[in-house]
Tab-separated table of C-alpha atoms in Angstrom:
chain	number	residue	atom	x	y	z
A	1	ILE	CA	24.611	151.192	47.848
A	2	SER	CA	23.815	153.578	44.997
A	3	LYS	CA	20.593	154.528	46.804
A	4	LYS	CA	22.630	155.459	49.886
A	5	ILE	CA	24.565	158.022	47.838
A	6	ASN	CA	21.534	159.081	45.752
A	7	GLU	CA	23.013	158.096	42.404
A	8	LYS	CA	21.998	155.638	39.711
A	9	LEU	CA	24.234	152.581	39.309
A	10	VAL	CA	25.397	152.134	35.717
A	11	SER	CA	27.852	149.235	36.121
A	12	PHE	CA	30.295	147.528	38.441
A	13	SER	CA	33.333	145.331	37.897
A	14	PHE	CA	36.083	143.631	39.857
A	15	LEU	CA	39.166	145.826	40.311
A	16	ALA	CA	41.645	143.957	42.521
A	17	LYS	CA	42.079	141.725	45.533
A	18	GLY	CA	44.386	142.640	48.384
A	19	ASN	CA	45.388	140.702	51.478
A	20	HIS	CA	42.386	141.952	53.429
A	21	ASN	CA	39.918	143.448	50.922
A	22	ASP	CA	38.183	142.834	47.626
A	23	ASN	CA	37.878	145.968	45.507
A	24	TYR	CA	35.285	146.786	42.861
A	25	ILE	CA	34.698	149.768	40.582
A	26	LEU	CA	31.173	151.154	40.774
A	27	LYS	CA	30.153	153.493	37.971
A	28	THR	CA	27.166	155.700	38.552
A	29	ASP	CA	25.503	158.211	36.288
A	30	SER	CA	27.893	160.895	37.592
A	31	HIS	CA	30.966	159.334	39.314
A	32	LYS	CA	33.296	156.361	39.638
A	33	TYR	CA	33.832	154.812	43.066
A	34	VAL	CA	35.869	152.040	44.618
A	35	LEU	CA	33.917	149.658	46.810
A	36	ARG	CA	36.232	148.034	49.352
A	37	ILE	CA	34.819	144.898	51.004
A	38	GLU	CA	36.591	143.276	53.931
A	39	SER	CA	37.566	139.744	52.917
A	40	ASN	CA	39.764	138.559	55.769
A	41	PRO	CA	37.873	138.127	59.067
A	42	MET	CA	41.176	137.782	60.933
A	43	PHE	CA	41.992	141.458	60.247
A	44	LYS	CA	39.199	143.912	61.018
A	45	ASN	CA	41.052	146.985	59.701
A	46	LEU	CA	38.521	148.504	57.346
A	47	LYS	CA	36.917	150.852	59.867
A	48	LYS	CA	40.362	152.148	60.907
A	49	GLU	CA	41.278	152.695	57.260
A	50	TYR	CA	38.022	154.580	56.698
A	51	ARG	CA	38.701	156.840	59.698
A	52	LEU	CA	42.265	157.520	58.525
A	53	LEU	CA	41.114	158.424	55.016
A	54	LYS	CA	38.411	160.671	56.485
A	55	PHE	CA	41.104	162.469	58.500
A	56	LEU	CA	43.411	162.780	55.464
A	57	GLU	CA	40.656	164.413	53.398
A	58	ASN	CA	41.408	167.703	55.184
A	59	LEU	CA	45.011	167.460	53.970
A	60	HIS	CA	43.908	166.650	50.404
A	61	VAL	CA	45.831	163.377	50.517
A	62	GLY	CA	44.259	160.175	49.279
A	63	PRO	CA	40.752	159.458	48.065
A	64	LYS	CA	37.606	160.922	49.579
A	65	VAL	CA	35.505	158.387	51.444
A	66	PHE	CA	31.736	158.511	51.365
A	67	LEU	CA	30.313	155.833	53.612
A	68	PHE	CA	31.256	152.993	55.899
A	69	ASP	CA	28.759	150.223	56.614
A	70	ASN	CA	29.081	147.380	59.074
A	71	SER	CA	25.351	146.656	59.415
A	72	TYR	CA	25.506	143.593	57.111
A	73	LYS	CA	22.142	144.595	55.628
A	74	ILE	CA	23.416	145.144	52.078
A	75	ILE	CA	26.661	143.135	52.095
A	76	PRO	CA	27.343	140.545	54.815
A	77	LYS	CA	30.770	142.084	55.498
A	78	ASP	CA	32.164	145.502	56.449
A	79	TYR	CA	32.628	147.785	53.456
A	80	PHE	CA	33.245	151.387	52.496
A	81	LEU	CA	32.953	153.504	49.415
A	82	GLU	CA	35.700	155.847	48.240
A	83	GLU	CA	36.310	157.952	45.170
A	84	PHE	CA	38.094	156.353	42.242
A	85	ILE	CA	41.342	158.123	41.420
A	86	SER	CA	42.798	157.232	38.053
A	87	GLY	CA	46.542	157.026	37.750
A	88	LYS	CA	49.474	154.790	37.026
A	89	HIS	CA	51.289	152.283	39.170
A	90	PRO	CA	54.963	153.032	39.826
A	91	LYS	CA	57.282	151.185	37.437
A	92	ARG	CA	59.749	150.344	40.167
A	93	LYS	CA	59.449	148.636	43.510
A	94	VAL	CA	58.121	151.014	46.137
A	95	ASP	CA	60.479	151.579	49.056
A	96	ASN	CA	60.575	154.139	51.888
A	97	ASN	CA	62.583	156.611	49.803
A	98	PHE	CA	60.046	156.463	46.969
A	99	VAL	CA	57.172	157.090	49.406
A	100	LYS	CA	58.992	160.102	50.902
A	101	LEU	CA	59.641	161.529	47.432
A	102	MET	CA	55.968	161.127	46.493
A	103	VAL	CA	54.782	162.784	49.724
A	104	ASN	CA	57.123	165.730	49.155
A	105	TYR	CA	55.955	165.986	45.540
A	106	CYS	CA	52.266	165.918	46.525
A	107	CYS	CA	52.751	168.402	49.380
A	108	ASN	CA	54.426	170.857	47.026
A	109	MET	CA	51.437	170.665	44.678
A	110	ILE	CA	48.970	171.783	47.362
């Protein structure tokens, strides 16, 4: 994967597991990335998520995505690579109001 983005892999580690994906941090000689690997064959959503994030890049919302691969040549599952964005998890339960407040906050920063 590091060859596909022309960077040297320094390390990788497990980040988190969601309902449909396993997530890893890939550190290269110049960046940090999140590798998202589809883990639930019942839900083939990763390509849709990649397309949505690609669209949102123009709005400066969410992480940049760099590649999507469903060839199964490197990993025998669909995967994509996105930028790692450091931050903090919200301390309270996320509800619709919280999401709206965050969107308004982020839109005002642009």
